[in-house]
Amino acid sequence: MNTAPLTDLLPCETDSPEATHALGRRLAEHLRPGDVVALYGDLGTGKTRLVKGIAAGLGIPETEVTSPTFTLVHEYRGGRLPLYHFDAYRLRRLEEFFDLGYEEYFYGDGVSVVEWADRIEPLLPPHTLRMHLEHLGGDRRRITWLPPSPKADRRA
Ligand code: ADP
Ligand code: MG
């Protein structure tokens, strides 16, 4: 168990895919049932790479994790907690997320991680952890926390 505060993880810079993967593994040590991690950032900034690290940190076999671009969500079990990996890149309407039964995931017993989270902003719970990834040139990436969104789901 990692006792350092979660906020200490970021901001940070990574200089390789492996370093971003390692960040995901460290983040996973902090995650609890019902946590939602929202990932923001352009194509190729390392969102999927980070999710693979989170999966590894939860004890889910590495080889399984691929981006759910066409299915919206992949579920991974067999780790410390279930992992629900969303990719909203191709989402056209929020209704598609409702049809998926997203609340069962977000308010469930596993960890949800969402790539392209800006596409489902109104559906994100208030306790969502928001991470922004950006290109710094070459293999360098800057990863920061974003503040809670005023548009987040207000029910909880
Ligand atoms: P996204 O999901 O944000 O589109 P991916 O994780 O699929 O991004 O891809 C990131 C790409 O960038 C991979 O090809 C990876 O090897 C490369 N890369 C280079 N440097 C880094 C870094 N520091 N962190 C993450 N990925 C990196
Ligand atoms: Mg991706």
mmCIF file of C-alpha atoms and ligand atoms in Angstrom:
data_model
loop_
_atom_site.group_PDB
_atom_site.id
_atom_site.type_symbol
_atom_site.label_atom_id
_atom_site.label_comp_id
_atom_site.label_asym_id
_atom_site.label_seq_id
_atom_site.Cartn_x
_atom_site.Cartn_y
_atom_site.Cartn_z
ATOM 1 C CA MET A 1 0.000 0.000 0.000
ATOM 2 C CA ASN A 2 1.261 3.423 -0.940
ATOM 3 C CA THR A 3 0.900 5.932 1.892
ATOM 4 C CA ALA A 4 2.131 9.029 -0.002
ATOM 5 C CA PRO A 5 -0.776 11.301 -0.952
ATOM 6 C CA LEU A 6 -2.237 10.818 -4.409
ATOM 7 C CA THR A 7 -1.762 14.495 -5.185
ATOM 8 C CA ASP A 8 2.030 13.976 -4.966
ATOM 9 C CA LEU A 9 2.000 11.874 -8.163
ATOM 10 C CA LEU A 10 1.431 14.902 -10.393
ATOM 11 C CA PRO A 11 2.472 17.164 -11.956
ATOM 12 C CA CYS A 12 5.217 15.164 -13.592
ATOM 13 C CA GLU A 13 7.036 14.670 -16.867
ATOM 14 C CA THR A 14 7.779 11.315 -18.439
ATOM 15 C CA ASP A 15 10.437 10.739 -21.076
ATOM 16 C CA SER A 16 9.449 7.280 -22.316
ATOM 17 C CA PRO A 17 6.414 5.013 -22.672
ATOM 18 C CA GLU A 18 7.841 2.938 -19.826
ATOM 19 C CA ALA A 19 7.887 5.951 -17.512
ATOM 20 C CA THR A 20 4.220 6.650 -18.267
ATOM 21 C CA HIS A 21 3.462 2.981 -17.646
ATOM 22 C CA ALA A 22 5.249 3.200 -14.286
ATOM 23 C CA LEU A 23 3.160 6.250 -13.377
ATOM 24 C CA GLY A 24 0.019 4.216 -14.083
ATOM 25 C CA ARG A 25 1.280 1.445 -11.810
ATOM 26 C CA ARG A 26 1.891 3.916 -8.989
ATOM 27 C CA LEU A 27 -1.528 5.484 -9.485
ATOM 28 C CA ALA A 28 -3.150 2.037 -9.249
ATOM 29 C CA GLU A 29 -1.838 1.612 -5.698
ATOM 30 C CA HIS A 30 -4.127 4.457 -4.630
ATOM 31 C CA LEU A 31 -7.282 3.378 -6.417
ATOM 32 C CA ARG A 32 -10.358 2.151 -4.574
ATOM 33 C CA PRO A 33 -13.725 0.714 -5.627
ATOM 34 C CA GLY A 34 -15.863 3.350 -7.367
ATOM 35 C CA ASP A 35 -12.962 5.557 -8.404
ATOM 36 C CA VAL A 36 -13.212 7.203 -11.817
ATOM 37 C CA VAL A 37 -10.088 8.421 -13.608
ATOM 38 C CA ALA A 38 -10.745 10.781 -16.535
ATOM 39 C CA LEU A 39 -7.971 11.150 -19.112
ATOM 40 C CA TYR A 40 -7.668 14.255 -21.287
ATOM 41 C CA GLY A 41 -5.125 14.917 -24.000
ATOM 42 C CA ASP A 42 -4.456 14.614 -27.717
ATOM 43 C CA LEU A 43 -3.931 11.462 -29.715
ATOM 44 C CA GLY A 44 -0.619 9.791 -28.900
ATOM 45 C CA THR A 45 -0.025 11.510 -25.578
ATOM 46 C CA GLY A 46 -0.004 8.149 -23.762
ATOM 47 C CA LYS A 47 -3.492 7.676 -22.377
ATOM 48 C CA THR A 48 -3.708 4.029 -23.366
ATOM 49 C CA ARG A 49 -0.149 3.505 -22.175
ATOM 50 C CA LEU A 50 -1.120 4.907 -18.788
ATOM 51 C CA VAL A 51 -4.148 2.601 -18.607
ATOM 52 C CA LYS A 52 -1.906 -0.382 -19.288
ATOM 53 C CA GLY A 53 0.188 0.712 -16.316
ATOM 54 C CA ILE A 54 -2.914 1.014 -14.140
ATOM 55 C CA ALA A 55 -3.956 -2.483 -15.216
ATOM 56 C CA ALA A 56 -0.525 -3.851 -14.365
ATOM 57 C CA GLY A 57 -0.654 -2.099 -11.001
ATOM 58 C CA LEU A 58 -3.995 -3.749 -10.270
ATOM 59 C CA GLY A 59 -2.496 -7.121 -11.151
ATOM 60 C CA ILE A 60 -4.267 -7.571 -14.497
ATOM 61 C CA PRO A 61 -2.205 -9.375 -17.164
ATOM 62 C CA GLU A 62 -0.571 -6.846 -19.477
ATOM 63 C CA THR A 63 -1.250 -8.581 -22.767
ATOM 64 C CA GLU A 64 -5.014 -8.235 -22.423
ATOM 65 C CA VAL A 65 -5.236 -4.459 -22.409
ATOM 66 C CA THR A 66 -6.119 -2.768 -25.701
ATOM 67 C CA SER A 67 -8.034 0.414 -26.370
ATOM 68 C CA PRO A 68 -11.824 -0.153 -26.600
ATOM 69 C CA THR A 69 -12.198 2.226 -29.516
ATOM 70 C CA PHE A 70 -15.066 0.397 -31.197
ATOM 71 C CA THR A 71 -16.789 -1.133 -28.170
ATOM 72 C CA LEU A 72 -16.604 1.888 -25.798
ATOM 73 C CA VAL A 73 -15.642 -0.276 -22.826
ATOM 74 C CA HIS A 74 -13.441 -3.236 -21.971
ATOM 75 C CA GLU A 75 -13.790 -4.983 -18.629
ATOM 76 C CA TYR A 76 -10.775 -6.583 -17.023
ATOM 77 C CA ARG A 77 -10.984 -8.863 -14.025
ATOM 78 C CA GLY A 78 -8.502 -11.015 -12.192
ATOM 79 C CA GLY A 79 -6.739 -8.096 -10.522
ATOM 80 C CA ARG A 80 -7.108 -6.503 -7.085
ATOM 81 C CA LEU A 81 -10.146 -4.605 -8.443
ATOM 82 C CA PRO A 82 -12.126 -4.864 -11.688
ATOM 83 C CA LEU A 83 -10.965 -2.319 -14.282
ATOM 84 C CA TYR A 84 -13.419 -0.708 -16.695
ATOM 85 C CA HIS A 85 -11.548 0.926 -19.553
ATOM 86 C CA PHE A 86 -13.589 3.374 -21.639
ATOM 87 C CA ASP A 87 -12.628 5.180 -24.831
ATOM 88 C CA ALA A 88 -15.095 7.889 -25.868
ATOM 89 C CA TYR A 89 -13.164 8.921 -29.004
ATOM 90 C CA ARG A 90 -15.795 7.662 -31.422
ATOM 91 C CA LEU A 91 -18.796 8.529 -29.280
ATOM 92 C CA ARG A 92 -21.339 10.496 -31.304
ATOM 93 C CA ARG A 93 -24.083 11.054 -28.743
ATOM 94 C CA LEU A 94 -24.170 10.865 -24.937
ATOM 95 C CA GLU A 95 -27.095 8.447 -25.301
ATOM 96 C CA GLU A 96 -24.644 5.779 -26.419
ATOM 97 C CA PHE A 97 -23.069 5.999 -22.983
ATOM 98 C CA PHE A 98 -26.449 5.672 -21.285
ATOM 99 C CA ASP A 99 -27.234 2.635 -23.418
ATOM 100 C CA LEU A 100 -24.012 1.093 -22.213
ATOM 101 C CA GLY A 101 -25.279 1.336 -18.636
ATOM 102 C CA TYR A 102 -22.324 3.491 -17.638
ATOM 103 C CA GLU A 103 -23.688 4.113 -14.128
ATOM 104 C CA GLU A 104 -23.205 0.446 -13.237
ATOM 105 C CA TYR A 105 -19.517 1.009 -13.910
ATOM 106 C CA PHE A 106 -18.957 4.510 -12.526
ATOM 107 C CA TYR A 107 -20.861 3.857 -9.315
ATOM 108 C CA GLY A 108 -19.862 0.194 -9.048
ATOM 109 C CA ASP A 109 -17.220 -1.862 -7.301
ATOM 110 C CA GLY A 110 -14.370 -1.407 -9.744
ATOM 111 C CA VAL A 111 -12.146 1.334 -11.129
ATOM 112 C CA SER A 112 -13.271 3.188 -14.268
ATOM 113 C CA VAL A 113 -10.741 4.882 -16.540
ATOM 114 C CA VAL A 114 -12.007 7.024 -19.425
ATOM 115 C CA GLU A 115 -9.967 8.100 -22.461
ATOM 116 C CA TRP A 116 -11.296 11.237 -24.225
ATOM 117 C CA ALA A 117 -13.234 12.094 -21.074
ATOM 118 C CA ASP A 118 -14.139 15.550 -22.411
ATOM 119 C CA ARG A 119 -16.724 13.811 -24.654
ATOM 120 C CA ILE A 120 -18.741 12.634 -21.625
ATOM 121 C CA GLU A 121 -18.038 15.509 -19.266
ATOM 122 C CA PRO A 122 -21.628 15.901 -17.935
ATOM 123 C CA LEU A 123 -21.698 12.232 -16.888
ATOM 124 C CA LEU A 124 -18.533 12.224 -14.807
ATOM 125 C CA PRO A 125 -19.130 11.867 -11.041
ATOM 126 C CA PRO A 126 -17.990 14.692 -8.732
ATOM 127 C CA HIS A 127 -15.210 12.554 -7.279
ATOM 128 C CA THR A 128 -13.588 11.979 -10.694
ATOM 129 C CA LEU A 129 -9.790 12.249 -10.833
ATOM 130 C CA ARG A 130 -8.875 14.262 -13.909
ATOM 131 C CA MET A 131 -5.497 13.869 -15.595
ATOM 132 C CA HIS A 132 -4.222 15.870 -18.537
ATOM 133 C CA LEU A 133 -1.495 14.515 -20.815
ATOM 134 C CA GLU A 134 0.332 16.707 -23.295
ATOM 135 C CA HIS A 135 3.145 16.405 -25.816
ATOM 136 C CA LEU A 136 6.377 18.191 -24.969
ATOM 137 C CA GLY A 137 8.225 17.053 -28.091
ATOM 138 C CA GLY A 138 9.844 13.704 -28.837
ATOM 139 C CA ASP A 139 9.067 11.163 -26.150
ATOM 140 C CA ARG A 140 8.435 13.712 -23.427
ATOM 141 C CA ARG A 141 4.977 14.122 -21.955
ATOM 142 C CA ARG A 142 3.699 16.424 -19.232
ATOM 143 C CA ILE A 143 0.989 15.001 -16.988
ATOM 144 C CA THR A 144 -0.999 17.183 -14.603
ATOM 145 C CA TRP A 145 -4.128 17.103 -12.450
ATOM 146 C CA LEU A 146 -7.072 19.110 -13.745
ATOM 147 C CA PRO A 147 -9.489 20.780 -11.308
ATOM 148 C CA PRO A 148 -13.001 19.347 -10.874
ATOM 149 C CA SER A 149 -15.371 20.364 -13.641
ATOM 150 C CA PRO A 150 -18.390 22.568 -12.884
ATOM 151 C CA LYS A 151 -20.212 20.462 -15.469
ATOM 152 C CA ALA A 152 -19.727 17.218 -13.570
ATOM 153 C CA ASP A 153 -22.686 15.059 -12.560
ATOM 154 C CA ARG A 154 -24.153 16.616 -9.407
ATOM 155 C CA ARG A 155 -26.241 13.745 -8.068
ATOM 156 C CA ALA A 156 -23.821 11.992 -5.713
HETATM 157 P P1 ADP B 1 -3.236 7.764 -26.646
HETATM 158 O O1 ADP B 1 -4.043 6.672 -26.008
HETATM 159 O O2 ADP B 1 -3.157 9.011 -25.803
HETATM 160 O O3 ADP B 1 -3.673 8.074 -28.043
HETATM 161 P P2 ADP B 1 -1.130 5.784 -26.719
HETATM 162 O O4 ADP B 1 -0.804 5.406 -25.323
HETATM 163 O O5 ADP B 1 -1.983 4.857 -27.520
HETATM 164 O O6 ADP B 1 -1.734 7.278 -26.745
HETATM 165 O O7 ADP B 1 0.176 5.989 -27.569
HETATM 166 C C1 ADP B 1 1.249 6.776 -27.126
HETATM 167 C C2 ADP B 1 2.371 6.600 -28.126
HETATM 168 O O8 ADP B 1 3.435 7.482 -27.826
HETATM 169 C C3 ADP B 1 2.922 5.193 -28.091
HETATM 170 O O9 ADP B 1 3.294 4.818 -29.395
HETATM 171 C C4 ADP B 1 4.160 5.338 -27.198
HETATM 172 O O10 ADP B 1 5.160 4.398 -27.516
HETATM 173 C C5 ADP B 1 4.611 6.747 -27.557
HETATM 174 N N1 ADP B 1 5.331 7.451 -26.477
HETATM 175 C C6 ADP B 1 6.518 8.080 -26.608
HETATM 176 N N2 ADP B 1 6.878 8.667 -25.466
HETATM 177 C C7 ADP B 1 5.897 8.414 -24.564
HETATM 178 C C8 ADP B 1 5.706 8.777 -23.201
HETATM 179 N N3 ADP B 1 6.577 9.536 -22.501
HETATM 180 N N4 ADP B 1 4.587 8.327 -22.582
HETATM 181 C C9 ADP B 1 3.672 7.599 -23.259
HETATM 182 N N5 ADP B 1 3.797 7.230 -24.551
HETATM 183 C C10 ADP B 1 4.895 7.634 -25.207
HETATM 184 MG MG MG B 2 -5.823 5.685 -26.554
#
